[in-house]
PDB file of C-alpha atoms in Angstrom:
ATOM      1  CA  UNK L   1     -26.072   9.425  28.825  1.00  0.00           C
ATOM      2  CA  UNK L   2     -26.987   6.097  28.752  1.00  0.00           C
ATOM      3  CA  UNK L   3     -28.193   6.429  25.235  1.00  0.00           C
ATOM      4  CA  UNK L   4     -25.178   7.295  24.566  1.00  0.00           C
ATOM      5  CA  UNK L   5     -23.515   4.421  26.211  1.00  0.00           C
ATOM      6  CA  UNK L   6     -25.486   1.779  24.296  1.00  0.00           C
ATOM      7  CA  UNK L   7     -25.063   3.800  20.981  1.00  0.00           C
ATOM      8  CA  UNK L   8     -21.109   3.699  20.800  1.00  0.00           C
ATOM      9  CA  UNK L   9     -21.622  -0.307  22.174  1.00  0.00           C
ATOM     10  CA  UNK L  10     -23.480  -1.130  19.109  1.00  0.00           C
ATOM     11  CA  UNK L  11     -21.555   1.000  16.942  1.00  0.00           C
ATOM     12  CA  UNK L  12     -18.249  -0.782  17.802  1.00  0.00           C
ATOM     13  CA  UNK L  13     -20.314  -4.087  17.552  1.00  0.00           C
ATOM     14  CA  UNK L  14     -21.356  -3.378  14.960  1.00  0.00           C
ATOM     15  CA  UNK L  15     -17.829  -2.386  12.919  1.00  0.00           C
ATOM     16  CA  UNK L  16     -16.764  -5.961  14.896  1.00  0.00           C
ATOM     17  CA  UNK L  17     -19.346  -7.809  12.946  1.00  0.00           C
ATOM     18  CA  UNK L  18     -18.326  -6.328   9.824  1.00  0.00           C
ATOM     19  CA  UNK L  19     -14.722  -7.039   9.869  1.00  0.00           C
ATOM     20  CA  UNK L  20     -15.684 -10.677  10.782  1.00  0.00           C
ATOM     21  CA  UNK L  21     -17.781 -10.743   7.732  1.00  0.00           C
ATOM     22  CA  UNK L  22     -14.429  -9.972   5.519  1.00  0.00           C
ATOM     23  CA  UNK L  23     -12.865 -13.360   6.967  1.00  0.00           C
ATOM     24  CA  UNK L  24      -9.749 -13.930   8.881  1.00  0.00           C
ATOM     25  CA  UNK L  25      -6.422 -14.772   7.473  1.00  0.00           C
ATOM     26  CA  UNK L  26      -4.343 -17.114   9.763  1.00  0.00           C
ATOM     27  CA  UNK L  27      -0.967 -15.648  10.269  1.00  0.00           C
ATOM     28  CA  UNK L  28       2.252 -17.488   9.381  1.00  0.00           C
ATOM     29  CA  UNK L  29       3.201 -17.798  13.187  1.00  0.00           C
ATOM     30  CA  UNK L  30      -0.610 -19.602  14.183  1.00  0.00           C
ATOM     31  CA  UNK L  31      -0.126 -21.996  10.861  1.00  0.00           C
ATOM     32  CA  UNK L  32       3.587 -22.827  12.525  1.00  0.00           C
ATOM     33  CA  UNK L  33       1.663 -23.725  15.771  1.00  0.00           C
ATOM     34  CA  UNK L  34      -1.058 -25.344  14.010  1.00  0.00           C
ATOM     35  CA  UNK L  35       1.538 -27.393  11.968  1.00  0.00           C
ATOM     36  CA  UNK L  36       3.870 -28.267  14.391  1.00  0.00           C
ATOM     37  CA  UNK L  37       1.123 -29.415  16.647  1.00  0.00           C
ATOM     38  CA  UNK L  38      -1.068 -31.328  14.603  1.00  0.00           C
ATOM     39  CA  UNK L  39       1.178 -32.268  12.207  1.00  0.00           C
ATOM     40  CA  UNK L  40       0.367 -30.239   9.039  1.00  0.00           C
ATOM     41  CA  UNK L  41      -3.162 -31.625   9.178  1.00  0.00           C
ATOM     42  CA  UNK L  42      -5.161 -31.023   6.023  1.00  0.00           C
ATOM     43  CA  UNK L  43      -8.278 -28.774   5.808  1.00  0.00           C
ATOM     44  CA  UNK L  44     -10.661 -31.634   6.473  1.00  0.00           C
ATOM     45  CA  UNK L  45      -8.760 -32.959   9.728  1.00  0.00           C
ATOM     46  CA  UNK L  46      -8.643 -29.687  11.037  1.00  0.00           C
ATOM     47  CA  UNK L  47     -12.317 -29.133  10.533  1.00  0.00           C
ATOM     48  CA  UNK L  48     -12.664 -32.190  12.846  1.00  0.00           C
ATOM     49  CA  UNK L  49     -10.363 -30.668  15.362  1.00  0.00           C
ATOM     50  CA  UNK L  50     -12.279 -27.682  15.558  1.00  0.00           C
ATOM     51  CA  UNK L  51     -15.746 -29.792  15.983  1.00  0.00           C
ATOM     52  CA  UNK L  52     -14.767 -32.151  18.377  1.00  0.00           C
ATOM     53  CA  UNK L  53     -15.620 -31.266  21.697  1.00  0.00           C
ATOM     54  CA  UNK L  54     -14.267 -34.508  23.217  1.00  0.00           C
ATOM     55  CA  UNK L  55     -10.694 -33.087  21.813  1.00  0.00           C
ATOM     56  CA  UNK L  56      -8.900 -31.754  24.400  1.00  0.00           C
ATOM     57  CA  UNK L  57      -6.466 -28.868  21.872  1.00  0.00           C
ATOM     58  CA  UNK L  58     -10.139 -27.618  21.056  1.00  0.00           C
ATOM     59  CA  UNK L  59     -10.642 -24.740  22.445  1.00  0.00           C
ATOM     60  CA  UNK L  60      -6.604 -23.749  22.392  1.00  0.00           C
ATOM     61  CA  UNK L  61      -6.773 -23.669  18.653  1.00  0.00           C
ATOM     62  CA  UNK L  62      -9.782 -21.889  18.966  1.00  0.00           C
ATOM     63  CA  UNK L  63      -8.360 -18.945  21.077  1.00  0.00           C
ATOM     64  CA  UNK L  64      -5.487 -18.901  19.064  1.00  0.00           C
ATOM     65  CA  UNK L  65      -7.094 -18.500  15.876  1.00  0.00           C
ATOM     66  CA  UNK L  66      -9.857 -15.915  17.175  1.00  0.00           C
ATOM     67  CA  UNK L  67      -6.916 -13.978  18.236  1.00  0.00           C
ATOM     68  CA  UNK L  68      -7.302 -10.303  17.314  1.00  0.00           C
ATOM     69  CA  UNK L  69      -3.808  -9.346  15.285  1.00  0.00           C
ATOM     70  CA  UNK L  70      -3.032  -6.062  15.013  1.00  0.00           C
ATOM     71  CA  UNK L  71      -4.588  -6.030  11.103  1.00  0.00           C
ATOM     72  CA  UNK L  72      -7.630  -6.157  12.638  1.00  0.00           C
ATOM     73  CA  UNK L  73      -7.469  -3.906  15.442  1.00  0.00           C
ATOM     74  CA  UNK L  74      -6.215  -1.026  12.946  1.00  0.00           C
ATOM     75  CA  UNK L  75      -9.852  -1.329  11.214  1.00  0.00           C
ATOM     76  CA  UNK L  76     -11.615  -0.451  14.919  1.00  0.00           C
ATOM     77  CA  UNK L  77      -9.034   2.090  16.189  1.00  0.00           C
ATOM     78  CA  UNK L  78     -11.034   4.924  14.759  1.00  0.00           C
ATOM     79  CA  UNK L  79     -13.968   3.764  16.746  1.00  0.00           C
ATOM     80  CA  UNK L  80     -11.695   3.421  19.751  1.00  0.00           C
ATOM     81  CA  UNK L  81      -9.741   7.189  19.377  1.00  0.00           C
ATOM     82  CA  UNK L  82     -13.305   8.459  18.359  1.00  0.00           C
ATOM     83  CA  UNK L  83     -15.647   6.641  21.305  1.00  0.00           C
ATOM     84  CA  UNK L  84     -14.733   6.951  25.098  1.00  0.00           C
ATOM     85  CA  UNK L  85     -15.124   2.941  26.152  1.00  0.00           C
ATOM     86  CA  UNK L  86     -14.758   2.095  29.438  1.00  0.00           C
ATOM     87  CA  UNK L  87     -14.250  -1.339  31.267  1.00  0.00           C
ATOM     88  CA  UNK L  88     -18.399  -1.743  31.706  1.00  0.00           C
ATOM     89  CA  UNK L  89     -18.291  -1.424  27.876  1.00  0.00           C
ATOM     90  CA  UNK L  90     -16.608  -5.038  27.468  1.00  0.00           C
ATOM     91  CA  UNK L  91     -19.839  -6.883  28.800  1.00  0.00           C
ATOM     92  CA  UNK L  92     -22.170  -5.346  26.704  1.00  0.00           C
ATOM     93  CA  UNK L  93     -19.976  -5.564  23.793  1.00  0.00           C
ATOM     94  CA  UNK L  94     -19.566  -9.358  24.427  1.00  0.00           C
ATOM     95  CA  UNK L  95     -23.612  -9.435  24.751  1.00  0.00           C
ATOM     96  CA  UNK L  96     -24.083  -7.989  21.625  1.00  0.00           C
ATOM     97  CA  UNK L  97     -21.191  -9.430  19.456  1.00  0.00           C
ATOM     98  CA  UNK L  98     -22.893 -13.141  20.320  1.00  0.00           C
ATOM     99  CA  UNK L  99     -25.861 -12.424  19.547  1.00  0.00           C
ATOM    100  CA  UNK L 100     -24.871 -11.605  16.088  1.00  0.00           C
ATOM    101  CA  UNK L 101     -23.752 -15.043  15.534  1.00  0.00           C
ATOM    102  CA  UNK L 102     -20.161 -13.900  15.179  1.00  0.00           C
ATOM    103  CA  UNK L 103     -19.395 -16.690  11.911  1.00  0.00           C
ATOM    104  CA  UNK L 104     -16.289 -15.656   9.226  1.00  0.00           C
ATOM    105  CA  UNK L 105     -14.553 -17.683   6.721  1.00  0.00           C
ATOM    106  CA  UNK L 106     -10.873 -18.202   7.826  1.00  0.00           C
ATOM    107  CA  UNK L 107      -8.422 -18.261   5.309  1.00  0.00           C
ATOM    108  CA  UNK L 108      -4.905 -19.805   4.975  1.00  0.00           C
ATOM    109  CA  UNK L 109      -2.012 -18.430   2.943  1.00  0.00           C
ATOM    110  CA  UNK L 110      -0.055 -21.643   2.141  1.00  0.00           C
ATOM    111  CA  UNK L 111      -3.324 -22.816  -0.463  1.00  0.00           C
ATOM    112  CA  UNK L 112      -4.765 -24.908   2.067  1.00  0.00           C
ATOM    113  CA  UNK L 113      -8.062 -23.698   1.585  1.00  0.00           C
ATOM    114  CA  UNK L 114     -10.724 -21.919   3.955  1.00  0.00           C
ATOM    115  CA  UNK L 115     -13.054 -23.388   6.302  1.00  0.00           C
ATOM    116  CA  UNK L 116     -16.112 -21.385   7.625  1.00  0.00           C
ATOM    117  CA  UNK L 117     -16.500 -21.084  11.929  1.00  0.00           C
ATOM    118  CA  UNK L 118     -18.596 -19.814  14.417  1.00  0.00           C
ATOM    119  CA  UNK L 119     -17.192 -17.886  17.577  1.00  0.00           C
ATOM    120  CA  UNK L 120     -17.861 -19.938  20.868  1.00  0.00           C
ATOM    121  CA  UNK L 121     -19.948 -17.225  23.110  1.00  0.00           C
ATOM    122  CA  UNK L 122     -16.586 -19.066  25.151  1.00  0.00           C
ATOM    123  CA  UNK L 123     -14.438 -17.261  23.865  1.00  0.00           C
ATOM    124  CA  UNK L 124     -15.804 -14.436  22.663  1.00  0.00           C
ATOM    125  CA  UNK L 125     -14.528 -12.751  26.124  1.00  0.00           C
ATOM    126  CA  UNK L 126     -11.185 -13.107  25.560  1.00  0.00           C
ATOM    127  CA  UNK L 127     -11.390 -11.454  22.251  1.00  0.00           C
ATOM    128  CA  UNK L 128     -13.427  -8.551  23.389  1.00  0.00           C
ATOM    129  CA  UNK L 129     -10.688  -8.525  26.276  1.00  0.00           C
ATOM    130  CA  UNK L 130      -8.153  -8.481  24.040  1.00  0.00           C
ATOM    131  CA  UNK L 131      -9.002  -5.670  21.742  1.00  0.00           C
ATOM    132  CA  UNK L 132      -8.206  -3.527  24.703  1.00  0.00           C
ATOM    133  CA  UNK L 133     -11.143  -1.032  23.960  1.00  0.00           C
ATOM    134  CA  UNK L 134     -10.756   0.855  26.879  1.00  0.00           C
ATOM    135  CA  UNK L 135      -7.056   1.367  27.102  1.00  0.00           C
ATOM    136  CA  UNK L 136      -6.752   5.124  26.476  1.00  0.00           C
ATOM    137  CA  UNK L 137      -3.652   6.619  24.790  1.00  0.00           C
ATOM    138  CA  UNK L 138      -2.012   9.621  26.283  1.00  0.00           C
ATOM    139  CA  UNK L 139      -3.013  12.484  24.688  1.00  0.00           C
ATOM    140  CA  UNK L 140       0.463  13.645  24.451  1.00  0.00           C
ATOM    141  CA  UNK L 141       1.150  10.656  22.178  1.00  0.00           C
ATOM    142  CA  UNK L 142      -2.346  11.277  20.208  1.00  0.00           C
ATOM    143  CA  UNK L 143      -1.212  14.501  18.904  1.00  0.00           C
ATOM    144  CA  UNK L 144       2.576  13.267  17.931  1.00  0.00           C
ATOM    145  CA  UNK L 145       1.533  10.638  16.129  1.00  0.00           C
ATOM    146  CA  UNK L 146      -1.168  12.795  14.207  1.00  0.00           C
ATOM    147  CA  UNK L 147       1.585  15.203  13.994  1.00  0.00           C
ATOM    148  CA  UNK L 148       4.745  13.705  12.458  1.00  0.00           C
ATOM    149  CA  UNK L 149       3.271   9.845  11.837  1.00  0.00           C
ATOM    150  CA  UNK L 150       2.694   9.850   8.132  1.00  0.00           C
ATOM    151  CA  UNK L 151      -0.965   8.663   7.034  1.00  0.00           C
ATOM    152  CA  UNK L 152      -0.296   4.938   6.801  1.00  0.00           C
ATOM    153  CA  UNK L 153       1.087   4.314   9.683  1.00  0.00           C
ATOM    154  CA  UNK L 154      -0.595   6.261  12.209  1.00  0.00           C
ATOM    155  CA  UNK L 155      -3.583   3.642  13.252  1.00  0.00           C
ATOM    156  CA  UNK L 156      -1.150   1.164  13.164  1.00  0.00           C
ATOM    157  CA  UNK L 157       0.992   2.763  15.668  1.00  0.00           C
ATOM    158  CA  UNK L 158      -1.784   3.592  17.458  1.00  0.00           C
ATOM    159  CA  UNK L 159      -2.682   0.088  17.555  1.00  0.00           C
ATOM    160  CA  UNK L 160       0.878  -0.957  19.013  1.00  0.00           C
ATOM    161  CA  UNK L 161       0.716   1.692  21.605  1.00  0.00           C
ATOM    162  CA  UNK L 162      -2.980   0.826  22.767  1.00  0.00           C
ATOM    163  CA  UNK L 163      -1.322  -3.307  22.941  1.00  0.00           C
ATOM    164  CA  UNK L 164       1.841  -2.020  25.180  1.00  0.00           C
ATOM    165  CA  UNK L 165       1.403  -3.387  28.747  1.00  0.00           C
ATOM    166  CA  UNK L 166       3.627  -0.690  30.224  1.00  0.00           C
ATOM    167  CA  UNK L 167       2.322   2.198  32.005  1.00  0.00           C
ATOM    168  CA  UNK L 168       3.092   5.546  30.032  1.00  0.00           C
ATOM    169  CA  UNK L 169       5.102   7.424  32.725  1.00  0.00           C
ATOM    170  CA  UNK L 170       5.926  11.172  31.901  1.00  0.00           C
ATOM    171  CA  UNK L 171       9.940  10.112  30.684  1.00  0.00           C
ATOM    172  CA  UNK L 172       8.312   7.078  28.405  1.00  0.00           C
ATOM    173  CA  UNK L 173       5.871   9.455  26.977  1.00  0.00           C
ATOM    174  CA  UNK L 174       8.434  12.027  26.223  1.00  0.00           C
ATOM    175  CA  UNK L 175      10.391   9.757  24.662  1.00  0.00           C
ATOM    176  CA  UNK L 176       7.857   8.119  22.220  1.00  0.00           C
ATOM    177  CA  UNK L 177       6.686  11.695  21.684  1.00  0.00           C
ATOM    178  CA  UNK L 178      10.711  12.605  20.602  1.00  0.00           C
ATOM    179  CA  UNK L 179      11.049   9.652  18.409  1.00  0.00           C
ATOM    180  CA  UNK L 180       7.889  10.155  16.392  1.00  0.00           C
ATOM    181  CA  UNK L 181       9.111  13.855  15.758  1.00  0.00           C
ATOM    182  CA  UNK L 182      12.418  13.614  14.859  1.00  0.00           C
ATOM    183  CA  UNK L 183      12.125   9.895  12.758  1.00  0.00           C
ATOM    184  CA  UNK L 184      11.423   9.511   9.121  1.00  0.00           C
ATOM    185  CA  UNK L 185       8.169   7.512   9.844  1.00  0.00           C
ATOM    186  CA  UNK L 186       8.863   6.169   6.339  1.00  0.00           C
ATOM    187  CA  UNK L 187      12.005   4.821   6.448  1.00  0.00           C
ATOM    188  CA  UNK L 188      12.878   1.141   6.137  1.00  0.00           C
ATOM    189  CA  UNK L 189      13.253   0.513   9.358  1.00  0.00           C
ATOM    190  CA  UNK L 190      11.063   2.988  11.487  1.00  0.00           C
ATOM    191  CA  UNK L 191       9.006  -0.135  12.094  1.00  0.00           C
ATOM    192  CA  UNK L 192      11.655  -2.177  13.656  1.00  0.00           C
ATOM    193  CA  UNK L 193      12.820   0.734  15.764  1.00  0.00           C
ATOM    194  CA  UNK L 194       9.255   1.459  17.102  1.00  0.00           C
ATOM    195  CA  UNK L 195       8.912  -2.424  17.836  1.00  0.00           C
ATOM    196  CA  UNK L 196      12.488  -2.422  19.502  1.00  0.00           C
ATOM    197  CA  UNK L 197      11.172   0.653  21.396  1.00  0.00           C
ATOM    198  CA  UNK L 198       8.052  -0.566  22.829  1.00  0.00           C
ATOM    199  CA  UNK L 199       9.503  -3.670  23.747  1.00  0.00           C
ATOM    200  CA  UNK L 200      12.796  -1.964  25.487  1.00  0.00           C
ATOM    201  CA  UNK L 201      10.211  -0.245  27.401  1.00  0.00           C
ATOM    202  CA  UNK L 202       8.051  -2.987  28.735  1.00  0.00           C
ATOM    203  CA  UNK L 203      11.478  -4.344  30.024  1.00  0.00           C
ATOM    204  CA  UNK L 204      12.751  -1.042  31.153  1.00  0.00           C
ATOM    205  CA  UNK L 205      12.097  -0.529  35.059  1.00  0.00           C
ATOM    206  CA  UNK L 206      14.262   2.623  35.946  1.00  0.00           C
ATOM    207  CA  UNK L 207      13.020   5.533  33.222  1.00  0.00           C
ATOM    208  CA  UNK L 208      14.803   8.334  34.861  1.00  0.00           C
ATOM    209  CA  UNK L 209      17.773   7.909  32.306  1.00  0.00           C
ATOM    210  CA  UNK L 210      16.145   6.498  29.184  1.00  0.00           C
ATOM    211  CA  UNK L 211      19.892   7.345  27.187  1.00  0.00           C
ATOM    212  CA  UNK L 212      21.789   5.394  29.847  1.00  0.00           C
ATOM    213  CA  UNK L 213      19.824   2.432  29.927  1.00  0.00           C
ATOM    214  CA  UNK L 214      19.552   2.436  26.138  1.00  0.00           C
ATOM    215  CA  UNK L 215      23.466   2.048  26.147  1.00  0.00           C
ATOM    216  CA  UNK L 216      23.521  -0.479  29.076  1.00  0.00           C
ATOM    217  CA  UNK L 217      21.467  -2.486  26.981  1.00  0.00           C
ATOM    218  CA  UNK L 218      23.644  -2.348  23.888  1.00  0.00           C
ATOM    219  CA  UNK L 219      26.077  -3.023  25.928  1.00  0.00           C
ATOM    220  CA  UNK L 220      24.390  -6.387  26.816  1.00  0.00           C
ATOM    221  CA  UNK L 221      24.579  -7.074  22.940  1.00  0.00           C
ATOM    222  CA  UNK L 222      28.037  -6.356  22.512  1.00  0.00           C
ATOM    223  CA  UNK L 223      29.278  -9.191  25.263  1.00  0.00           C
ATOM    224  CA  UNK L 224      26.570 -11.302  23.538  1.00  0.00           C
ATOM    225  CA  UNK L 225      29.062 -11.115  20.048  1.00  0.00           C
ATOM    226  CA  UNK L 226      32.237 -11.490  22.398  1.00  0.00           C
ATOM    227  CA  UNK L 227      31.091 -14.766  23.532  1.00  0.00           C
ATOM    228  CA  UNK L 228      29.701 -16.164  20.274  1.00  0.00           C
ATOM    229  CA  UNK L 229      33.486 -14.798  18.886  1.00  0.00           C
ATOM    230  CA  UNK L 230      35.436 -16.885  22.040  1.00  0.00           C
ATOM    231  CA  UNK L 231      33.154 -19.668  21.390  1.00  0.00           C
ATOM    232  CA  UNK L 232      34.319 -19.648  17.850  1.00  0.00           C
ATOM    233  CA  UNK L 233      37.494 -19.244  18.897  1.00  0.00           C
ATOM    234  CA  UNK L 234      36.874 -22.764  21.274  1.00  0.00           C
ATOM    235  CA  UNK L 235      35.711 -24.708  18.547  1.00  0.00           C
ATOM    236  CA  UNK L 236      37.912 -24.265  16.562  1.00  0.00           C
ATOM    237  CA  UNK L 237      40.629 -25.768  18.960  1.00  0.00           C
ATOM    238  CA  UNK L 238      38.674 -28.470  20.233  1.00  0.00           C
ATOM    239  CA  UNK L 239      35.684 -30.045  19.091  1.00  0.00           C
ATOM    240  CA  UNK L 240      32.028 -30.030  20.493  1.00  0.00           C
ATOM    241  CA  UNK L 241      32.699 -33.133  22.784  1.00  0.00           C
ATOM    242  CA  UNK L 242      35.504 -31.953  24.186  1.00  0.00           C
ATOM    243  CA  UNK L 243      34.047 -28.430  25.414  1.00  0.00           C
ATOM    244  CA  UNK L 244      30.169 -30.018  26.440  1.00  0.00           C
ATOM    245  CA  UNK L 245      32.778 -32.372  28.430  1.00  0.00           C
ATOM    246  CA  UNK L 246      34.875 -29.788  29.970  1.00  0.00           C
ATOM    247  CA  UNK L 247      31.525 -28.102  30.933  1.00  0.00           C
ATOM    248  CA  UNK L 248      31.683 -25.161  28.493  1.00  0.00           C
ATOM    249  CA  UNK L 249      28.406 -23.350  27.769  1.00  0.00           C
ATOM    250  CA  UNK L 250      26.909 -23.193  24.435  1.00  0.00           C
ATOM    251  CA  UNK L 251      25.793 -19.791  23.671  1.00  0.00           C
ATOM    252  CA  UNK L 252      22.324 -19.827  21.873  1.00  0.00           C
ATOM    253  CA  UNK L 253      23.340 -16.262  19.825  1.00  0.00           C
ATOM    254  CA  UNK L 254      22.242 -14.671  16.636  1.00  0.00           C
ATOM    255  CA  UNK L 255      24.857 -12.542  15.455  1.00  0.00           C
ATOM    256  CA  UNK L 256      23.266 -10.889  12.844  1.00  0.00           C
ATOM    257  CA  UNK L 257      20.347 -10.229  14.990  1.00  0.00           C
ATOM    258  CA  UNK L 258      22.488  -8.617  18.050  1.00  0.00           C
ATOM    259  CA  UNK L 259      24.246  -6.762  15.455  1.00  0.00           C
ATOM    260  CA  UNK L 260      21.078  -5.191  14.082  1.00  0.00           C
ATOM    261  CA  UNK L 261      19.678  -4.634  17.693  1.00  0.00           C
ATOM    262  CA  UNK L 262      23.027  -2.598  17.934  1.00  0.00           C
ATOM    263  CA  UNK L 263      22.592  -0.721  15.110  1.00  0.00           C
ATOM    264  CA  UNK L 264      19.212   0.103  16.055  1.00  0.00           C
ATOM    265  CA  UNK L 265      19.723   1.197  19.777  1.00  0.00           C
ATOM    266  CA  UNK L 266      22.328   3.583  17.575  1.00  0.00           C
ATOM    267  CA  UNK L 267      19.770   4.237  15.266  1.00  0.00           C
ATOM    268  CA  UNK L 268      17.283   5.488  18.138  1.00  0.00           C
ATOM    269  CA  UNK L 269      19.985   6.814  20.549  1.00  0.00           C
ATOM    270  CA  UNK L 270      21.236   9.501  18.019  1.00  0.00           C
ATOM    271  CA  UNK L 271      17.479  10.566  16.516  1.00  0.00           C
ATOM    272  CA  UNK L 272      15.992  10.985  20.423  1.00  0.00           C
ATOM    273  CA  UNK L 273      19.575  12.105  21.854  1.00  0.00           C
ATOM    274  CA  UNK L 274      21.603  13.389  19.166  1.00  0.00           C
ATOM    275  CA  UNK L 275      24.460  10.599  20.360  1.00  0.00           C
ATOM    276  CA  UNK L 276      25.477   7.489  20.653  1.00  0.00           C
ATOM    277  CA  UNK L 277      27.449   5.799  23.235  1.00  0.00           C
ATOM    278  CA  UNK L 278      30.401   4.160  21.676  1.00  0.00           C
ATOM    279  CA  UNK L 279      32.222   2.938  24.805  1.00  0.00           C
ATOM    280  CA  UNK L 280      31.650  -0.822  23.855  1.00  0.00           C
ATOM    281  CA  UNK L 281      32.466  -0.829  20.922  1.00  0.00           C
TER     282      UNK L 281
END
């Protein structure tokens, strides 16, 4: 058993390794932070950033950037369906990633160049931590997704389902199980719906009536577009002074994006439900 143990530790290290090897690619919302932080620094001054231990946004932009996004975690998921990892795992995984002298070449889109780094054994923790190795999915939601997920998309779903911080109660289960099997995983949108999903449901306290609180939430969107209308309405009767001065609120609201979180709670409340809730609207 314990052979065993070290086996699937090295194997996953291993696979870790590799995937460093390929390089990194720094995602549009990092090079935003790095940007907007440093002030679009060029390759050389960011070098220096990331070699200056007396610099106190060191190790920040460090974490940041060794950051496991999901493109990553797709290429281990096999390992991590396949392999039963457990808590214990993490430290020996950590043990033998640093010893490998974790180094990849990190890339960035915008034609800034690359720049070659090492892991800090300080951070390699977080990482490993972050990979969420031994998160297991229910098995419930295993066989849907192998099911009625097509090909493509089924380690990356897996992958957003392992990074959900919500427990998987029986009703959230069910549900997740009824979307995948009654959704065209390839439509345009099924991504947006399963991200609207998983994020409803790290929000959503009461599960006992997933189809009412769906609606209560739409709901919620619908006021959001009656006060960006009345605002509208304001302004164009009195100017900005006037209502900041007669203590009227701005409201901060995207209408096209509560409109398409409408039309996706509609979207997800007829597929699961077979109706939608039109009482709002």
């Amino acid at each position: 058993m314990q052979k065993y143990h070290a086996k699937r530790c090295i194997i996953l290290a291993d696979k870790i390794h590799e995937v460093f090897q390929k390089g990194l690619i720094i995602s549009a919302d990092v090079l935003h932070y790095i940007d907007s932080t440093f002030l679009n620094p060029s390759l050389a001054k960011l070098e220096k950033i990331l070699t200056d231990d007396s610099n106190c946004e060191k190790d920040s932009l460090l974490y940041l950037i060794f950051s496991p996004d999901e493109s990553m975690q797709i290429q281990l998921e096999n390992i991590l369906e396949n392999e039963d990892f457990n808590k214990e795992d993490e430290n020996k995984i950590i043990d033998l990633f640093i010893s490998r002298n974790p180094e990849t070449t990190i890339h960035f889109q915008d034609n800034r160049g690359s720049l070659k780094l090492v892991m800090p054994s300080s951070i390699a923790e977080q990482f490993i931590s972050q990979l969420n190795i031994s998160r297991k999915l229910d098995n419930r939601l295993v066989v849907a997704i192998n099911k009625f997920v097509c090909d493509k998309f089924q380690s990356p779903v897996k992958v957003k389902l392992r990074n959900t911080g919500f427990a998987h109660t029986e009703n959230k289960t069910n549900f997740i199980c009824s979307f995948f099997e009654r959704i065209k995983t390839e439509s345009n949108d099924f991504a947006e719906c399963l991200d609207f999903i998983l994020n409803f449901l790290n929000e959503l306290q009461d599960d006992r009536n997933i189809f009412r609180s769906l609606s209560v939430k739409k709901k919620f969107y619908f006021q959001n577009l009656q006060k960006a209308d009345m605002f509208h309405e304001q302004m164009n009767k009195r100017n900005m002074e006037t209502l900041i001065l007669q203590g009227v609120k701005i409201p901060h609201i995207n209408k096209e994006d509560e409109i398409k979180k409408i039309a996706i709670i509609d979207k997800i409340s007829y597929t699961v439900f077979g109706k939608i809730d039109n009482s709002e609207s």
